[in-house]
Tab-separated table of C-alpha atoms in Angstrom:
chain	number	residue	atom	x	y	z
Q	1	MET	CA	0.388	0.256	0.028
Q	2	ARG	CA	1.351	3.607	-1.185
Q	3	PRO	CA	-1.417	6.261	-0.720
Q	4	ARG	CA	-0.791	9.182	-3.513
Q	5	HIS	CA	0.898	12.091	-2.342
Q	6	LEU	CA	0.197	16.003	-3.391
Q	7	ARG	CA	2.156	18.042	-1.820
Q	8	ARG	CA	0.192	21.380	0.039
Q	9	ARG	CA	3.448	23.975	0.179
Q	10	GLY	CA	3.094	26.523	2.642
Q	11	ALA	CA	3.928	30.464	2.399
Q	12	LEU	CA	7.619	29.884	4.596
Q	13	ALA	CA	9.500	31.625	2.460
Q	14	VAL	CA	12.623	30.979	5.262
Q	15	ALA	CA	12.452	26.807	4.093
Q	16	ALA	CA	14.696	27.875	0.988
Q	17	THR	CA	17.352	28.571	3.601
Q	18	ALA	CA	16.977	25.645	6.094
Q	19	LEU	CA	17.042	23.678	3.243
Q	20	ALA	CA	20.170	24.746	2.001
Q	21	VAL	CA	22.454	22.201	4.123
Q	22	LEU	CA	20.528	19.561	2.317
Q	23	CYS	CA	21.298	20.576	-1.046
Q	24	ALA	CA	24.715	18.411	-3.210
Q	25	GLY	CA	27.268	20.573	-3.785
Q	26	GLN	CA	28.243	21.070	-7.593
Q	27	THR	CA	31.081	20.217	-9.229
Q	28	LEU	CA	33.090	22.830	-11.078
Q	29	ALA	CA	34.902	22.268	-14.337
Q	30	ALA	CA	38.790	24.098	-13.974
Q	31	PRO	CA	39.508	26.198	-17.090
Q	32	GLN	CA	42.058	24.432	-19.291
Q	33	ALA	CA	45.803	25.573	-18.351
Q	34	VAL	CA	48.466	25.642	-21.045
Q	35	ALA	CA	51.151	24.496	-18.912
Q	36	ALA	CA	50.466	21.124	-16.933
Q	37	PRO	CA	47.979	22.118	-13.825
Q	38	ALA	CA	48.098	21.570	-10.089
Q	39	PRO	CA	45.701	18.436	-9.321
Q	40	ALA	CA	42.754	20.115	-8.292
Q	41	ALA	CA	40.433	18.560	-5.470
Q	42	THR	CA	37.056	17.876	-6.265
Q	43	PRO	CA	34.329	18.719	-4.382
Q	44	GLN	CA	32.057	15.944	-2.820
Q	45	VAL	CA	28.867	15.083	-4.532
Q	46	ARG	CA	26.435	14.188	-1.855
Q	47	THR	CA	23.885	11.921	-3.164
Q	48	SER	CA	20.123	11.879	-2.289
Q	49	PRO	CA	19.107	8.721	0.612
Q	50	ALA	CA	16.791	7.522	-2.359
Q	51	SER	CA	19.499	6.980	-4.946
Q	52	GLU	CA	21.852	5.458	-2.342
Q	53	VAL	CA	19.099	2.687	-1.069
Q	54	GLN	CA	17.912	2.001	-4.325
Q	55	ALA	CA	21.726	1.018	-5.447
Q	56	ALA	CA	22.370	-1.102	-2.337
Q	57	GLU	CA	18.854	-3.344	-3.527
Q	58	ASP	CA	20.156	-3.495	-6.916
Q	59	THR	CA	23.111	-4.779	-6.070
Q	60	ALA	CA	21.945	-6.863	-3.741
Q	61	ALA	CA	19.587	-7.951	-6.590
Q	62	ARG	CA	21.855	-8.838	-8.332
Q	63	ALA	CA	23.910	-10.408	-6.307
Q	64	ILE	CA	21.094	-12.931	-4.947
Q	65	ALA	CA	20.315	-13.263	-9.558
Q	66	ALA	CA	23.643	-14.466	-9.806
Q	67	ALA	CA	23.404	-16.948	-6.864
Q	68	LEU	CA	20.809	-18.665	-8.374
Q	69	THR	CA	23.126	-20.796	-10.184
Q	70	ASP	CA	23.874	-22.704	-7.062
Q	71	PRO	CA	20.620	-25.400	-7.022
Q	72	ALA	CA	20.998	-25.324	-2.859
Q	73	TRP	CA	21.132	-21.974	-2.355
Q	74	ARG	CA	17.922	-22.004	-4.858
Q	75	ALA	CA	16.871	-24.593	-3.427
Q	76	ARG	CA	17.246	-23.011	0.047
Q	77	VAL	CA	15.528	-19.240	-1.187
Q	78	ARG	CA	12.630	-20.870	-2.905
Q	79	GLN	CA	11.650	-22.665	0.387
Q	80	ALA	CA	12.030	-19.445	2.694
Q	81	ALA	CA	10.176	-17.231	-0.290
Q	82	LEU	CA	7.152	-19.386	-0.382
Q	83	THR	CA	7.252	-20.215	3.878
Q	84	SER	CA	7.291	-16.609	4.890
Q	85	HIS	CA	5.853	-13.110	3.817
Q	86	GLU	CA	9.832	-11.531	4.402
Q	87	VAL	CA	13.114	-13.684	4.280
Q	88	ALA	CA	16.158	-12.095	6.758
Q	89	VAL	CA	18.455	-12.568	3.164
Q	90	THR	CA	21.637	-11.583	4.401
Q	91	ALA	CA	21.802	-14.091	7.765
Q	92	LEU	CA	20.160	-16.671	4.894
Q	93	ALA	CA	22.891	-16.305	2.789
Q	94	ASP	CA	26.692	-17.860	3.401
Q	95	GLY	CA	30.317	-16.788	1.925
Q	96	ALA	CA	30.658	-14.073	-0.925
Q	97	LEU	CA	27.510	-13.802	-1.439
Q	98	ARG	CA	26.797	-12.162	2.689
Q	99	THR	CA	29.815	-10.714	2.597
Q	100	THR	CA	27.706	-8.295	-0.358
Q	101	LEU	CA	25.127	-8.182	0.800
Q	102	ALA	CA	26.681	-7.480	4.259
Q	103	SER	CA	28.255	-4.851	2.742
Q	104	ALA	CA	24.778	-3.111	0.901
Q	105	ASP	CA	22.807	-3.368	4.753
Q	106	ARG	CA	25.399	-1.064	6.068
Q	107	ARG	CA	25.173	1.706	3.174
Q	108	ILE	CA	21.379	1.794	3.231
Q	109	ALA	CA	21.765	2.033	7.178
Q	110	ALA	CA	23.947	4.919	6.890
Q	111	ALA	CA	22.121	6.599	3.237
Q	112	LYS	CA	18.685	6.665	6.581
Q	113	GLY	CA	21.014	8.084	8.806
Q	114	LEU	CA	20.876	4.859	11.000
Q	115	GLY	CA	23.835	3.894	13.350
Q	116	PRO	CA	25.571	-0.203	12.566
Q	117	GLY	CA	23.412	-1.391	15.158
Q	118	VAL	CA	19.883	-1.296	13.879
Q	119	GLY	CA	20.708	-4.650	12.414
Q	120	PRO	CA	19.887	-6.342	8.688
Q	121	LEU	CA	17.772	-4.481	6.873
Q	122	LEU	CA	17.592	-6.337	3.666
Q	123	ARG	CA	14.520	-8.635	3.132
Q	124	LEU	CA	13.389	-10.579	0.186
Q	125	ARG	CA	9.476	-11.220	-1.128
Q	126	LEU	CA	7.444	-12.892	-3.816
Q	127	GLY	CA	6.325	-10.324	-5.336
Q	128	ASP	CA	3.246	-11.588	-5.667
Q	129	PRO	CA	0.847	-13.966	-4.116
Q	130	SER	CA	-0.075	-15.344	-7.252
Q	131	MET	CA	3.698	-16.220	-8.451
Q	132	ARG	CA	3.845	-18.695	-6.046
Q	133	GLY	CA	2.165	-22.221	-7.995
Q	134	ALA	CA	5.219	-21.149	-10.724
Q	135	LEU	CA	7.793	-20.945	-8.459
Q	136	THR	CA	6.464	-24.167	-6.332
Q	137	ALA	CA	6.491	-25.846	-10.095
Q	138	GLY	CA	10.587	-24.652	-10.583
Q	139	THR	CA	10.352	-21.724	-12.846
Q	140	GLU	CA	13.416	-20.048	-12.960
Q	141	PRO	CA	12.267	-17.014	-11.072
Q	142	TRP	CA	13.597	-13.278	-11.304
Q	143	VAL	CA	14.924	-11.223	-8.666
Q	144	ALA	CA	14.137	-6.557	-9.273
Q	145	ALA	CA	14.799	-4.608	-6.371
Q	146	ALA	CA	11.490	-2.472	-5.027
Q	147	THR	CA	11.074	0.629	-7.051
Q	148	SER	CA	10.869	3.998	-5.385
Q	149	ASP	CA	7.844	5.301	-8.057
Q	150	ASP	CA	5.772	3.542	-10.279
Q	151	GLY	CA	8.094	3.324	-13.769
Q	152	PRO	CA	9.562	0.320	-15.151
Q	153	VAL	CA	11.013	-2.652	-13.228
Q	154	THR	CA	14.256	-3.767	-13.828
Q	155	ALA	CA	14.826	-7.616	-12.591
Q	156	TYR	CA	17.811	-10.117	-12.860
Q	157	ASP	CA	18.084	-13.175	-14.266
Q	158	SER	CA	21.126	-16.126	-12.392
Q	159	GLU	CA	22.838	-15.230	-15.714
Q	160	GLY	CA	22.863	-11.713	-15.212
Q	161	ARG	CA	20.885	-10.474	-17.862
Q	162	THR	CA	18.209	-7.789	-17.368
Q	163	HIS	CA	14.204	-7.645	-17.792
Q	164	THR	CA	11.648	-5.288	-17.580
Q	165	LEU	CA	8.781	-5.704	-16.368
Q	166	ASP	CA	5.463	-2.930	-16.133
Q	167	ALA	CA	5.165	-2.436	-12.083
Q	168	ARG	CA	1.275	-1.827	-13.181
Q	169	GLU	CA	0.628	-5.493	-14.380
Q	170	THR	CA	1.635	-9.214	-12.703
Q	171	PRO	CA	4.102	-10.802	-14.192
Q	172	ALA	CA	2.661	-14.645	-14.290
Q	173	ARG	CA	7.292	-15.695	-14.060
Q	174	PRO	CA	7.411	-15.528	-9.948
Q	175	VAL	CA	9.985	-12.457	-9.116
Q	176	TYR	CA	11.518	-12.359	-5.744
Q	177	VAL	CA	11.703	-8.919	-5.126
Q	178	VAL	CA	14.053	-7.166	-2.214
Q	179	ASP	CA	13.335	-4.803	0.034
Q	180	LEU	CA	13.819	-4.330	3.561
Q	181	ASP	CA	12.390	-4.809	6.833
Q	182	GLY	CA	10.439	-1.150	6.891
Q	183	SER	CA	9.141	-2.104	10.570
Q	184	ARG	CA	12.781	-2.373	12.169
Q	185	ALA	CA	13.872	0.626	9.981
Q	186	LEU	CA	11.288	3.494	11.043
Q	187	ALA	CA	11.078	2.224	14.663
Q	188	ALA	CA	15.326	2.920	14.909
Q	189	GLY	CA	14.301	6.304	12.658
Q	190	LEU	CA	12.014	7.401	14.806
Q	191	ASP	CA	14.290	7.208	18.031
Q	192	VAL	CA	16.923	9.363	15.599
Q	193	LEU	CA	14.383	11.657	14.547
Q	194	HIS	CA	13.487	11.949	18.108
Q	195	GLU	CA	16.940	12.415	19.296
Q	196	GLU	CA	18.206	14.483	16.555
Q	197	LEU	CA	15.507	16.754	16.926
Q	198	ALA	CA	15.366	16.908	20.919
Q	199	ARG	CA	19.691	17.907	20.382
Q	200	ARG	CA	18.621	20.742	18.416
Q	201	GLY	CA	16.711	22.135	20.511
Q	202	VAL	CA	13.007	20.710	19.915
Q	203	ARG	CA	11.413	19.126	22.288
Q	204	SER	CA	9.999	15.507	21.415
Q	205	ALA	CA	8.857	12.061	22.948
Q	206	ALA	CA	10.253	8.681	22.429
Q	207	PRO	CA	7.785	7.252	20.129
Q	208	ALA	CA	4.590	5.955	21.926
Q	209	SER	CA	5.869	6.678	24.872
Q	210	VAL	CA	2.821	7.669	27.733
Q	211	ASP	CA	4.750	7.944	31.406
Q	212	PRO	CA	1.874	9.184	33.810
Q	213	LYS	CA	4.485	8.976	36.916
Q	214	ARG	CA	7.052	11.485	34.326
Q	215	ALA	CA	3.976	13.676	33.418
Q	216	ARG	CA	2.806	16.971	34.943
Q	217	THR	CA	-0.129	15.576	36.957
Q	218	SER	CA	-2.039	17.306	38.623
Q	219	ALA	CA	-2.807	16.877	42.450
Q	220	ALA	CA	-6.613	16.022	42.348
Q	221	ALA	CA	-5.750	13.210	39.175
Q	222	ALA	CA	-3.134	11.332	39.781
Q	223	GLY	CA	-3.203	10.792	35.562
Q	224	VAL	CA	-3.099	11.771	31.859
Q	225	TRP	CA	-5.522	12.453	29.753
Q	226	THR	CA	-4.467	11.894	26.205
Q	227	THR	CA	-6.402	10.835	22.442
Q	228	ARG	CA	-6.323	7.331	21.656
Q	229	ILE	CA	-7.433	6.310	18.147
Q	230	SER	CA	-10.202	3.522	17.859
Q	231	ALA	CA	-10.595	3.284	14.191
Q	232	VAL	CA	-8.626	4.537	11.700
Q	233	SER	CA	-8.191	3.811	7.684
Q	234	LEU	CA	-6.764	5.386	4.385
Q	235	SER	CA	-8.265	5.422	1.193
Q	236	ASP	CA	-7.400	3.269	-1.398
Q	237	ASP	CA	-5.117	3.703	-4.837
Q	238	GLU	CA	-4.338	0.428	-6.046
Q	239	GLU	CA	-0.451	0.775	-6.171
Q	240	PRO	CA	2.052	-1.600	-8.563
Q	241	TRP	CA	3.118	-5.190	-7.181
Q	242	ILE	CA	6.600	-4.720	-6.466
Q	243	LYS	CA	5.599	-2.528	-3.825
Q	244	GLY	CA	5.061	-4.055	-0.066
Q	245	ASP	CA	3.602	-2.831	2.762
Q	246	ALA	CA	3.483	0.604	4.468
Q	247	GLU	CA	4.939	1.980	6.924
Q	248	ILE	CA	3.081	4.609	8.412
Q	249	TYR	CA	3.963	7.156	10.972
Q	250	THR	CA	2.526	10.232	12.389
Q	251	LEU	CA	4.064	13.546	13.469
Q	252	VAL	CA	2.431	15.326	16.531
Q	253	THR	CA	2.829	18.602	16.845
Q	254	GLY	CA	1.955	21.588	19.514
Q	255	PHE	CA	3.323	23.956	21.536
Q	256	GLY	CA	4.792	22.729	25.139
Q	257	HIS	CA	4.721	23.777	28.054
Q	258	ASP	CA	7.492	26.401	27.709
Q	259	GLY	CA	6.088	28.196	24.592
Q	260	LYS	CA	8.028	26.711	22.437
Q	261	VAL	CA	6.839	24.194	19.127
Q	262	ARG	CA	7.499	19.957	20.405
Q	263	VAL	CA	7.015	17.020	17.788
Q	264	ASP	CA	6.572	13.999	18.835
Q	265	PRO	CA	6.407	10.825	16.260
Q	266	VAL	CA	4.263	7.787	16.666
Q	267	ASP	CA	4.566	5.028	14.627
Q	268	MET	CA	2.123	3.150	13.568
Q	269	PRO	CA	2.974	-0.596	12.497
Q	270	TYR	CA	-0.076	-1.644	11.871
Q	271	LEU	CA	-1.339	0.569	8.839
Q	272	ASP	CA	-0.009	-1.719	6.215
Q	273	SER	CA	-2.765	-1.798	3.935
Q	274	ASP	CA	-5.210	1.163	2.268
Q	275	GLY	CA	-9.082	0.295	2.017
Q	276	THR	CA	-8.705	-1.302	5.509
Q	277	VAL	CA	-10.100	-0.487	8.689
Q	278	TYR	CA	-7.813	-0.804	11.881
Q	279	ARG	CA	-8.865	-0.553	15.225
Q	280	PRO	CA	-5.374	0.084	17.453
Q	281	GLN	CA	-6.188	1.710	20.518
Q	282	GLN	CA	-3.189	3.445	19.699
Q	283	ILE	CA	-2.593	6.778	22.184
Q	284	LEU	CA	-2.124	9.269	19.464
Q	285	VAL	CA	-1.518	12.732	21.577
Q	286	ASN	CA	-0.334	12.939	25.716
Q	287	TRP	CA	-1.920	16.165	26.567
Q	288	SER	CA	0.218	16.807	29.638
Q	289	SER	CA	3.172	17.710	27.005
Q	290	TYR	CA	1.261	20.821	25.106
Q	291	LYS	CA	0.296	24.105	26.469
Q	292	TYR	CA	-2.942	24.016	24.982
Q	293	ASP	CA	-5.411	21.800	24.260
Q	294	LEU	CA	-4.740	22.079	20.796
Q	295	ALA	CA	-2.382	19.520	18.394
Q	296	ASP	CA	-1.838	18.628	14.773
Q	297	ALA	CA	-1.177	15.692	13.348
Q	298	VAL	CA	0.721	14.324	9.898
Q	299	MET	CA	0.503	11.021	8.249
Q	300	MET	CA	3.829	10.742	6.023
Q	301	GLU	CA	4.916	6.760	4.933
Q	302	ASP	CA	8.560	5.955	4.788
Q	303	ASP	CA	9.288	4.488	1.575
Q	304	GLY	CA	12.576	3.211	2.470
Q	305	SER	CA	14.878	6.090	1.350
Q	306	THR	CA	14.073	8.649	4.588
Q	307	ASN	CA	17.487	9.683	5.826
Q	308	TYR	CA	15.765	11.062	9.478
Q	309	ARG	CA	18.537	12.873	10.145
Q	310	ASP	CA	18.166	14.580	7.394
Q	311	LEU	CA	15.299	15.137	8.469
Q	312	ALA	CA	15.189	16.351	11.508
Q	313	LYS	CA	17.211	18.775	10.741
Q	314	ALA	CA	14.977	20.240	7.925
Q	315	ILE	CA	12.146	20.128	10.516
Q	316	ALA	CA	14.269	21.927	12.944
Q	317	ALA	CA	15.652	24.543	11.326
Q	318	ILE	CA	11.676	26.136	10.568
Q	319	LEU	CA	9.576	24.500	13.939
Q	320	LEU	CA	12.685	27.230	15.895
Q	321	THR	CA	11.083	30.231	13.902
Q	322	VAL	CA	8.047	29.261	14.920
Q	323	THR	CA	6.976	31.635	18.387
Q	324	ASP	CA	4.398	31.209	20.716
Q	325	GLN	CA	1.885	34.320	20.245
Q	326	GLY	CA	-0.464	33.407	23.410
Q	327	THR	CA	-3.419	31.475	20.570
Q	328	TYR	CA	-3.002	28.253	19.418
Q	329	ILE	CA	-0.889	28.067	15.658
Q	330	PRO	CA	-1.458	25.408	13.600
Q	331	LEU	CA	1.620	23.664	12.589
Q	332	VAL	CA	0.863	21.501	10.026
Q	333	ASN	CA	2.022	23.495	7.170
Q	334	ALA	CA	4.910	24.366	8.969
Q	335	VAL	CA	5.955	20.387	9.311
Q	336	LEU	CA	5.253	20.637	5.690
Q	337	ASP	CA	7.213	23.300	4.253
Q	338	ALA	CA	9.720	22.280	6.138
Q	339	ILE	CA	10.598	18.589	4.022
Q	340	PRO	CA	13.540	19.652	1.054
Q	341	ASP	CA	11.058	19.766	-1.926
Q	342	ASP	CA	13.763	16.406	-3.958
Q	343	TRP	CA	11.696	14.556	-1.222
Q	344	TRP	CA	8.426	15.146	-2.132
Q	345	THR	CA	8.700	11.799	-4.555
Q	346	ASP	CA	8.698	9.187	-3.595
Q	347	ASP	CA	10.255	9.593	0.146
Q	348	PRO	CA	8.933	10.376	2.349
Q	349	ASP	CA	4.992	10.444	1.363
Q	350	TYR	CA	2.464	12.892	3.074
Q	351	VAL	CA	-0.397	10.709	4.020
Q	352	ASP	CA	-2.817	13.328	5.290
Q	353	SER	CA	-2.464	15.521	8.220
Q	354	TRP	CA	-5.153	17.157	10.653
Q	355	TYR	CA	-5.385	20.540	12.050
Q	356	THR	CA	-6.886	21.487	15.029
Q	357	LEU	CA	-6.804	17.990	17.171
Q	358	ALA	CA	-8.670	18.887	20.666
Q	359	ARG	CA	-8.615	16.749	23.727
Q	360	THR	CA	-11.845	16.564	22.875
Q	361	ASP	CA	-12.824	14.932	20.330
Q	362	ASN	CA	-14.952	12.283	20.217
Q	363	GLY	CA	-15.764	10.698	17.142
Q	364	THR	CA	-14.412	10.416	13.231
Q	365	ARG	CA	-11.982	13.218	11.646
Q	366	HIS	CA	-11.167	13.048	8.262
Q	367	GLY	CA	-8.212	14.054	7.422
Q	368	ALA	CA	-7.305	17.502	5.188
Q	369	ARG	CA	-6.639	15.467	1.982
Q	370	ASP	CA	-9.145	13.128	2.705
Q	371	ASN	CA	-7.245	10.470	1.966
Q	372	GLY	CA	-7.965	8.913	5.658
Q	373	TRP	CA	-9.914	9.079	8.739
Q	374	MET	CA	-9.353	8.701	12.418
Q	375	THR	CA	-11.962	7.825	15.044
Q	376	LEU	CA	-10.549	9.736	18.193
Q	377	GLU	CA	-11.592	9.753	21.981
Q	378	PRO	CA	-10.841	11.362	25.081
Q	379	TYR	CA	-8.808	8.589	27.079
Q	380	PHE	CA	-7.704	9.133	30.712
Q	381	VAL	CA	-4.304	6.732	31.691
Q	382	GLN	CA	-4.569	6.146	35.345
Q	383	GLU	CA	-1.226	5.888	37.314
Q	384	LEU	CA	-0.573	2.997	38.839
């Protein structure tokens, strides 16, 4: 599932300055001299996280395809793909292939701004359940990296040949798709986002943390008021077979008790498929963290290539310019304007947003883009 995403542009002109730190440098050509010139240093060109992740996944796909000439490896992968939704392919491999995949894992983690402790992220899955019959019957599978757009899919066979597939038409031949463990990457990424925002001066709670004993409470009521999601659903948009489940998270924003903007990331790992109603009973807003009884929510999707340190840097640069004027100011546009323009392709994706959520909200709220809805209810978390 991948919801369609249209960026809503705001009016914060300061975004241009904040985003300059994220732009890639330009390589300037030196004029040709008559005499032999001294060697000139070449400025380092910064590649985007999306291209780095895609290149690493493509390297892994080619290596896995080439290894399928080994009957033992071919049988091992087939068995794993038929019995599991996702296969931890780096752990499944051995020898030179494992070395190649481990290197690709490290490259991906670095591109996403994650530490080496995140563990292997590469996963392998069968492109579509309809391919199970042909794979079981012994049809030679091809291998493709999960794409971040709806363009043609490049698949590799065991001889190193390339094959172009239609992303919108599921092929009859079985295709192994090399993708990421999105749940693991997102959980680690939100931790990085929280830590980096705090380091840059934007208050932020750790994802999914509600601790009544540490929260500000009144003497009459030992606990905290929260807003809980009793049901949530996103619209259906018929995304391609090559893409896997969505990795959804929400940035809850508002003003803390010190009058400064805060951002609290909320992981929503259950939101895999659009057109499905989920009933998570998940806490979305911890009101003890906020000065006003109003907050905003921006729902995003990680398509695999988000660099969470860069995301935190961009958001902090914008939100730190927003000051408390003694009345609540919606922050949705500020968050969206903080995200670099080149990320509004397929990474990270804007799903929907909810303006001025109130502590007393009790019912269904549709997003501003009408791409999703949430049924919310006040929920008191009692201190033990």
